[in-house]
Tab-separated table of C-alpha atoms in Angstrom:
chain	number	residue	atom	x	y	z
A	1	MET	CA	-21.876	4.713	-20.648
A	2	LEU	CA	-21.056	4.958	-17.044
A	3	ASP	CA	-20.593	8.503	-15.761
A	4	ALA	CA	-17.641	7.666	-13.434
A	5	PRO	CA	-14.115	6.103	-13.961
A	6	VAL	CA	-13.620	2.304	-14.125
A	7	LEU	CA	-10.773	0.852	-12.120
A	8	VAL	CA	-8.817	-2.229	-13.623
A	9	LEU	CA	-6.439	-4.355	-11.571
A	10	ALA	CA	-3.725	-4.934	-14.143
A	11	ASP	CA	-1.595	-7.958	-13.515
A	12	LEU	CA	2.051	-8.034	-14.764
A	13	ASP	CA	3.843	-11.186	-15.893
A	14	ILE	CA	7.019	-11.349	-13.906
A	15	SER	CA	7.879	-14.990	-14.943
A	16	GLU	CA	9.976	-14.118	-17.946
A	17	ALA	CA	13.357	-12.377	-18.221
A	18	GLY	CA	13.208	-8.778	-18.759
A	19	PRO	CA	10.624	-6.126	-17.723
A	20	ALA	CA	7.366	-7.179	-16.296
A	21	MET	CA	4.710	-6.577	-18.890
A	22	PRO	CA	0.890	-6.613	-18.592
A	23	THR	CA	-0.786	-10.039	-19.040
A	24	GLY	CA	-3.027	-10.640	-21.964
A	25	PRO	CA	-6.209	-10.909	-19.757
A	26	SER	CA	-5.279	-7.562	-18.125
A	27	LEU	CA	-5.211	-5.897	-21.435
A	28	GLU	CA	-8.637	-7.443	-22.209
A	29	LEU	CA	-9.936	-5.823	-19.075
A	30	LEU	CA	-8.729	-2.387	-20.148
A	31	THR	CA	-10.465	-2.852	-23.493
A	32	ALA	CA	-13.710	-3.869	-21.741
A	33	ALA	CA	-13.312	-0.906	-19.355
A	34	ARG	CA	-12.904	1.549	-22.337
A	35	SER	CA	-16.235	0.444	-23.768
A	36	LEU	CA	-18.017	0.950	-20.459
A	37	THR	CA	-17.175	4.630	-19.586
A	38	ASP	CA	-16.352	8.005	-21.212
A	39	GLN	CA	-14.460	8.863	-18.043
A	40	ASP	CA	-10.936	7.771	-16.968
A	41	VAL	CA	-9.955	4.166	-17.226
A	42	VAL	CA	-7.504	3.700	-14.407
A	43	ALA	CA	-5.098	0.836	-14.238
A	44	LEU	CA	-3.833	-0.416	-10.866
A	45	VAL	CA	-0.500	-2.312	-10.792
A	46	LEU	CA	0.910	-3.837	-7.668
A	47	GLU	CA	4.571	-4.122	-8.709
A	48	GLN	CA	7.211	-1.610	-10.040
A	49	ILE	CA	6.316	-0.764	-13.537
A	50	ASP	CA	8.619	-0.348	-16.605
A	51	PRO	CA	7.979	2.512	-19.119
A	52	ARG	CA	7.289	-0.195	-21.826
A	53	ALA	CA	4.536	-1.674	-19.726
A	54	LEU	CA	3.154	1.847	-19.161
A	55	THR	CA	2.997	2.206	-22.917
A	56	GLN	CA	1.087	-0.989	-23.295
A	57	LEU	CA	-1.372	-0.118	-20.646
A	58	ALA	CA	-2.116	3.166	-22.274
A	59	ALA	CA	-2.552	1.610	-25.712
A	60	ALA	CA	-5.072	-0.775	-24.294
A	61	GLY	CA	-7.261	2.027	-22.824
A	62	ALA	CA	-5.673	3.248	-19.558
A	63	THR	CA	-5.614	7.019	-19.027
A	64	ARG	CA	-4.189	6.842	-15.491
A	65	VAL	CA	-1.996	4.236	-13.801
A	66	LEU	CA	-1.722	3.802	-10.167
A	67	SER	CA	1.470	2.130	-8.953
A	68	ALA	CA	1.319	0.453	-5.555
A	69	ASP	CA	4.687	-1.307	-5.036
A	70	LEU	CA	3.728	-4.181	-2.758
A	71	GLY	CA	6.881	-6.174	-3.328
A	72	ARG	CA	6.419	-9.991	-2.685
A	73	ALA	CA	2.934	-9.304	-1.187
A	74	ALA	CA	1.656	-8.427	-4.557
A	75	ALA	CA	1.150	-12.176	-5.132
A	76	LEU	CA	-1.218	-12.494	-2.098
A	77	ALA	CA	-4.941	-11.954	-2.680
A	78	ALA	CA	-5.409	-10.273	0.728
A	79	ALA	CA	-2.844	-7.631	-0.031
A	80	GLY	CA	-4.052	-7.072	-3.433
A	81	ALA	CA	-7.615	-6.534	-2.120
A	82	ASP	CA	-6.162	-3.876	0.204
A	83	ALA	CA	-4.637	-2.153	-2.785
A	84	VAL	CA	-7.926	-2.231	-4.625
A	85	VAL	CA	-9.711	-0.785	-1.640
A	86	ALA	CA	-7.145	2.050	-1.332
A	87	ALA	CA	-7.455	2.703	-5.090
A	88	VAL	CA	-11.248	2.854	-4.892
A	89	ARG	CA	-11.034	5.461	-2.146
A	90	VAL	CA	-8.792	7.654	-4.438
A	91	VAL	CA	-10.457	7.090	-7.727
A	92	HIS	CA	-14.241	6.668	-6.704
A	93	PRO	CA	-14.947	4.407	-9.751
A	94	ALA	CA	-18.273	3.099	-11.041
A	95	ALA	CA	-16.862	-0.419	-10.933
A	96	VAL	CA	-13.686	-2.532	-10.408
A	97	LEU	CA	-12.567	-5.123	-13.003
A	98	VAL	CA	-10.159	-8.009	-12.171
A	99	VAL	CA	-9.187	-11.169	-14.007
A	100	SER	CA	-11.387	-14.118	-13.118
A	101	ASP	CA	-8.634	-16.656	-12.072
A	102	TYR	CA	-7.948	-18.330	-8.832
A	103	ARG	CA	-6.358	-15.230	-7.268
A	104	GLY	CA	-8.682	-12.768	-8.909
A	105	LYS	CA	-11.809	-14.362	-7.550
A	106	GLU	CA	-10.388	-14.530	-4.052
A	107	LEU	CA	-9.303	-10.954	-4.276
A	108	ALA	CA	-12.566	-9.770	-5.698
A	109	GLY	CA	-14.556	-11.451	-2.891
A	110	ARG	CA	-12.438	-10.014	-0.155
A	111	ALA	CA	-12.378	-6.443	-1.651
A	112	ALA	CA	-16.230	-6.462	-2.109
A	113	VAL	CA	-16.642	-7.533	1.675
A	114	VAL	CA	-14.340	-4.688	2.765
A	115	LEU	CA	-16.127	-2.243	0.469
A	116	GLY	CA	-19.632	-3.461	1.479
A	117	SER	CA	-20.414	-3.840	-2.180
A	118	ALA	CA	-21.577	-6.432	-4.770
A	119	CYS	CA	-19.330	-8.953	-6.475
A	120	ALA	CA	-19.723	-11.151	-9.565
A	121	CYS	CA	-17.146	-13.742	-10.805
A	122	ASP	CA	-16.588	-15.730	-14.058
A	123	VAL	CA	-18.496	-12.895	-16.044
A	124	ALA	CA	-18.408	-13.484	-19.734
A	125	GLU	CA	-19.897	-10.118	-21.105
A	126	LEU	CA	-20.400	-6.625	-19.690
A	127	GLU	CA	-22.537	-3.803	-20.991
A	128	VAL	CA	-24.198	-0.679	-19.723
A	129	VAL	CA	-27.897	-0.311	-20.036
A	130	ASP	CA	-29.713	2.729	-18.745
A	131	GLY	CA	-26.743	3.668	-16.521
A	132	GLU	CA	-26.629	0.243	-15.002
A	133	LEU	CA	-23.800	-2.285	-15.314
A	134	ARG	CA	-25.000	-5.634	-16.608
A	135	ALA	CA	-22.999	-8.774	-16.482
A	136	SER	CA	-23.736	-11.967	-18.250
A	137	LYS	CA	-22.324	-15.367	-17.110
A	138	LEU	CA	-23.165	-19.187	-17.245
A	139	VAL	CA	-24.223	-20.904	-14.150
A	140	LEU	CA	-25.196	-24.488	-12.972
A	141	SER	CA	-22.299	-26.015	-14.894
A	142	GLY	CA	-23.094	-23.990	-18.064
A	143	SER	CA	-26.628	-25.235	-18.256
A	144	TRP	CA	-27.981	-21.679	-17.714
A	145	SER	CA	-27.099	-18.281	-19.159
A	146	THR	CA	-27.738	-15.347	-16.758
A	147	THR	CA	-27.688	-11.594	-16.927
A	148	ILE	CA	-27.462	-9.649	-13.656
A	149	SER	CA	-27.778	-5.942	-13.094
A	150	VAL	CA	-25.318	-4.191	-10.867
A	151	ALA	CA	-26.348	-0.667	-9.985
A	152	PRO	CA	-23.381	1.417	-8.783
A	153	ARG	CA	-24.225	3.275	-5.584
A	154	PRO	CA	-22.294	5.835	-3.740
A	155	GLU	CA	-19.520	4.281	-1.622
A	156	GLU	CA	-20.604	0.816	-2.972
A	157	THR	CA	-18.270	0.026	-5.897
A	158	PRO	CA	-19.090	-3.366	-7.397
A	159	VAL	CA	-16.130	-5.739	-8.104
A	160	ILE	CA	-16.455	-7.781	-11.314
A	161	ALA	CA	-14.093	-10.752	-12.288
A	162	LEU	CA	-14.127	-11.137	-16.104
A	163	ARG	CA	-13.154	-14.421	-17.555
A	164	PRO	CA	-9.860	-14.465	-19.598
A	165	GLY	CA	-10.514	-14.548	-23.298
A	166	ALA	CA	-14.114	-13.268	-22.942
A	167	ILE	CA	-13.140	-9.997	-24.768
A	168	GLU	CA	-10.578	-9.366	-27.461
A	169	ALA	CA	-7.867	-6.918	-26.367
A	170	VAL	CA	-7.679	-3.985	-28.870
A	171	ALA	CA	-4.563	-1.739	-28.757
A	172	ASP	CA	-4.317	1.904	-30.039
A	173	PRO	CA	-0.816	2.697	-30.732
A	174	ALA	CA	-1.685	6.300	-31.048
A	175	ALA	CA	-3.119	6.554	-27.562
A	176	ALA	CA	-2.023	9.410	-25.337
A	177	PRO	CA	0.470	8.478	-22.547
A	178	ALA	CA	-1.079	7.429	-19.298
A	179	GLN	CA	-0.567	9.459	-16.220
A	180	LEU	CA	1.541	7.607	-13.646
A	181	GLU	CA	0.734	8.080	-9.871
A	182	ALA	CA	1.964	6.447	-6.845
A	183	LEU	CA	-0.593	4.791	-4.510
A	184	LYS	CA	0.191	4.289	-0.858
A	185	VAL	CA	-1.252	1.100	0.565
A	186	GLU	CA	-1.364	0.172	4.240
A	187	LEU	CA	-1.968	-3.417	4.643
A	188	SER	CA	-4.778	-4.668	6.951
A	189	PRO	CA	-3.718	-6.796	9.945
A	190	GLN	CA	-5.317	-9.737	8.175
A	191	ALA	CA	-3.254	-9.264	5.048
A	192	ALA	CA	-0.059	-8.417	7.042
A	193	ALA	CA	-0.581	-11.785	8.920
A	194	VAL	CA	0.135	-13.620	5.679
A	195	ARG	CA	3.728	-13.845	4.464
A	196	LEU	CA	5.004	-15.273	1.210
A	197	VAL	CA	7.685	-17.717	2.203
A	198	SER	CA	8.674	-18.900	-1.316
A	199	SER	CA	7.333	-19.169	-4.792
A	200	GLU	CA	8.332	-21.288	-7.759
A	201	ARG	CA	6.818	-21.333	-11.293
A	202	ALA	CA	5.117	-24.633	-11.682
A	203	ALA	CA	6.354	-26.905	-14.453
A	204	GLY	CA	3.878	-26.742	-17.340
A	205	SER	CA	3.582	-27.641	-20.896
A	206	GLU	CA	5.317	-25.523	-23.533
A	207	GLY	CA	3.155	-22.975	-25.309
A	208	PRO	CA	0.855	-20.229	-24.319
A	209	GLY	CA	-0.820	-20.061	-20.855
A	210	LEU	CA	-3.898	-22.147	-20.604
A	211	ALA	CA	-6.246	-19.466	-19.301
A	212	GLU	CA	-5.388	-16.906	-21.946
A	213	ALA	CA	-4.705	-19.325	-24.902
A	214	ARG	CA	-6.637	-18.726	-28.191
A	215	THR	CA	-6.395	-22.431	-29.058
A	216	VAL	CA	-6.540	-25.312	-26.652
A	217	VAL	CA	-5.908	-28.995	-27.271
A	218	VAL	CA	-7.222	-31.176	-24.391
A	219	GLY	CA	-6.444	-34.925	-23.674
A	220	GLY	CA	-8.968	-37.102	-21.874
A	221	ARG	CA	-9.321	-40.716	-20.769
A	222	GLY	CA	-9.269	-41.682	-24.499
A	223	VAL	CA	-5.524	-40.888	-25.146
A	224	ASP	CA	-4.592	-43.498	-22.628
A	225	GLY	CA	-1.784	-41.507	-21.157
A	226	ASP	CA	-0.262	-40.526	-24.554
A	227	PHE	CA	0.206	-36.723	-24.131
A	228	ASP	CA	2.961	-36.695	-26.745
A	229	LEU	CA	0.118	-37.325	-29.234
A	230	VAL	CA	-1.868	-34.354	-27.677
A	231	ARG	CA	1.300	-32.127	-27.909
A	232	SER	CA	1.931	-33.223	-31.553
A	233	LEU	CA	-1.277	-31.549	-32.594
A	234	ALA	CA	-0.940	-28.619	-30.154
A	235	GLU	CA	2.474	-27.619	-31.411
A	236	PRO	CA	1.576	-26.848	-35.190
A	237	LEU	CA	-1.604	-24.986	-33.912
A	238	GLY	CA	0.310	-22.862	-31.399
A	239	ALA	CA	-2.118	-24.195	-28.758
A	240	ALA	CA	-1.930	-24.672	-25.053
A	241	VAL	CA	-2.262	-28.220	-23.718
A	242	GLY	CA	-5.165	-28.977	-21.368
A	243	ALA	CA	-6.541	-32.087	-19.675
A	244	THR	CA	-9.588	-33.645	-17.989
A	245	ARG	CA	-9.677	-34.485	-14.324
A	246	VAL	CA	-9.174	-38.197	-15.117
A	247	ALA	CA	-6.089	-37.569	-17.040
A	248	CYS	CA	-4.628	-35.541	-14.124
A	249	ASP	CA	-5.852	-38.066	-11.610
A	250	GLU	CA	-3.974	-40.721	-13.529
A	251	GLY	CA	-0.788	-38.755	-13.352
A	252	TRP	CA	-0.502	-38.452	-17.103
A	253	ILE	CA	-0.037	-34.686	-16.944
A	254	GLU	CA	0.455	-32.002	-14.233
A	255	ARG	CA	-2.628	-30.882	-12.270
A	256	SER	CA	-2.188	-27.269	-13.480
A	257	ALA	CA	-3.414	-28.504	-17.013
A	258	GLN	CA	-6.794	-29.507	-15.580
A	259	ILE	CA	-9.919	-27.812	-17.166
A	260	GLY	CA	-13.392	-27.817	-15.573
A	261	GLN	CA	-15.205	-27.185	-12.453
A	262	THR	CA	-12.085	-27.946	-10.182
A	263	GLY	CA	-9.638	-26.662	-12.681
A	264	GLU	CA	-9.117	-23.747	-15.090
A	265	THR	CA	-11.916	-22.148	-17.035
A	266	VAL	CA	-11.001	-21.409	-20.604
A	267	SER	CA	-12.498	-19.245	-23.351
A	268	PRO	CA	-10.417	-20.128	-26.521
A	269	ARG	CA	-11.530	-19.430	-30.073
A	270	LEU	CA	-10.827	-23.066	-30.856
A	271	TYR	CA	-11.097	-26.068	-28.490
A	272	VAL	CA	-10.074	-29.625	-29.583
A	273	GLY	CA	-10.859	-32.328	-27.396
A	274	LEU	CA	-9.077	-35.634	-27.928
A	275	GLY	CA	-10.596	-38.656	-26.224
A	276	VAL	CA	-12.762	-36.389	-24.141
A	277	SER	CA	-16.218	-37.861	-23.300
A	278	GLY	CA	-17.647	-34.552	-22.192
A	279	ALA	CA	-18.635	-34.963	-18.455
A	280	VAL	CA	-20.209	-31.942	-17.103
A	281	HIS	CA	-17.588	-31.253	-14.553
A	282	HIS	CA	-15.194	-30.760	-17.563
A	283	THR	CA	-17.522	-29.061	-20.017
A	284	SER	CA	-18.467	-26.472	-17.496
A	285	GLY	CA	-14.991	-24.950	-17.906
A	286	ILE	CA	-15.190	-24.715	-21.702
A	287	GLN	CA	-18.570	-22.882	-22.060
A	288	GLY	CA	-16.841	-19.793	-23.462
A	289	ALA	CA	-15.148	-21.656	-26.329
A	290	GLY	CA	-15.886	-20.248	-29.709
A	291	THR	CA	-15.527	-23.488	-31.785
A	292	ILE	CA	-15.408	-26.924	-30.344
A	293	VAL	CA	-13.996	-29.932	-32.220
A	294	ALA	CA	-14.140	-33.379	-30.657
A	295	VAL	CA	-12.421	-36.620	-31.532
A	296	CYS	CA	-13.725	-39.618	-29.542
A	297	ASP	CA	-14.307	-43.310	-30.329
A	298	ASP	CA	-17.747	-43.356	-28.568
A	299	SER	CA	-20.394	-41.968	-30.825
A	300	GLU	CA	-22.739	-41.547	-27.851
A	301	ALA	CA	-20.349	-39.377	-25.860
A	302	PRO	CA	-21.884	-36.159	-24.481
A	303	ILE	CA	-19.073	-34.063	-26.037
A	304	PHE	CA	-20.722	-34.416	-29.388
A	305	GLU	CA	-23.934	-32.723	-28.184
A	306	MET	CA	-22.065	-29.528	-27.845
A	307	ALA	CA	-19.360	-29.981	-30.517
A	308	ASP	CA	-19.372	-27.832	-33.683
A	309	TYR	CA	-17.346	-30.511	-35.431
A	310	GLY	CA	-17.086	-34.211	-34.433
A	311	VAL	CA	-14.925	-37.220	-35.458
A	312	VAL	CA	-15.937	-40.576	-34.296
A	313	GLY	CA	-12.669	-42.479	-34.307
A	314	ASP	CA	-9.518	-43.734	-32.592
A	315	VAL	CA	-7.413	-40.699	-31.600
A	316	ALA	CA	-4.277	-42.625	-32.176
A	317	GLU	CA	-5.287	-42.901	-35.927
A	318	VAL	CA	-7.007	-39.585	-36.352
A	319	VAL	CA	-4.484	-37.136	-34.856
A	320	PRO	CA	-1.559	-38.170	-36.916
A	321	GLN	CA	-3.686	-37.640	-40.013
A	322	LEU	CA	-4.691	-34.184	-38.743
A	323	VAL	CA	-1.008	-33.375	-38.066
A	324	GLU	CA	-0.091	-34.640	-41.539
A	325	GLU	CA	-2.770	-32.463	-43.210
A	326	LEU	CA	-1.772	-29.339	-41.248
A	327	THR	CA	1.780	-29.875	-42.508
A	328	ARG	CA	0.639	-30.237	-46.104
A	329	LEU	CA	-1.670	-27.121	-45.931
A	330	ARG	CA	1.238	-25.047	-44.561
A	331	GLY	CA	3.425	-26.060	-47.543
């Protein structure tokens, strides 16, 4: 175990009506941090926090919560990095954990530069060996699995971006309340030079968020633009809908659904690919998937090399049968 606290940047979901609550990936970070240290697990939030959110953070493992109310600047990576740096100087943690999404990776890189420390992104597993933090991740489009050692040093706190879904969030309802503390953050000139003019939630598919979904159904070139077919299977599975780059390039679905090198990285328990050939620029984004199911009419498609279960057939014929069988099994 690490002999110093671990700092976690906990994102709050402000998209829904009602109080902003911690996102699923942030609760996963707290669970991960709790397994790394026997000292404090400190959650850093950048918005005003509701008592119900404070309870969730404590149940996930936070013993202290630092609140830095940045207002609209909380959405900006540079401002978030300034808050992380300020928190590090107060907490003196052994490591900082952030969510490995677009904003989190940008924030992690900037914070590490300011701190003069190490940074690792897209990490899938964390452990402590002989007092050193070891991070495992896939590289080179998922063709290699690597483990790196990050030795914490005084005044050099490493910043680790952990992939959503890499660790299962575990809550302890009997956890003691977390101590809430205000954190003053002075924005750097670089962060202050960036101003959020407007923001709008992108239109997306119904269902859970793609990055944190436990089940993902993905449409590729083989669905020939029929994403109603993809959604017909996603709905009974409670799955998020994703897509390959080709499907997005063709305009069949919004760009926010793209998975792969130039899209989202997902780590679902179940991935179902419909008409997905398995090009490396897509499969590099699904390396963390637990079980992979592929339906494709090309028996030589690369997706079958990594699939746990494969069906060679026309998605337009196979998917309705799958939906019908799901309906029958559910009574």
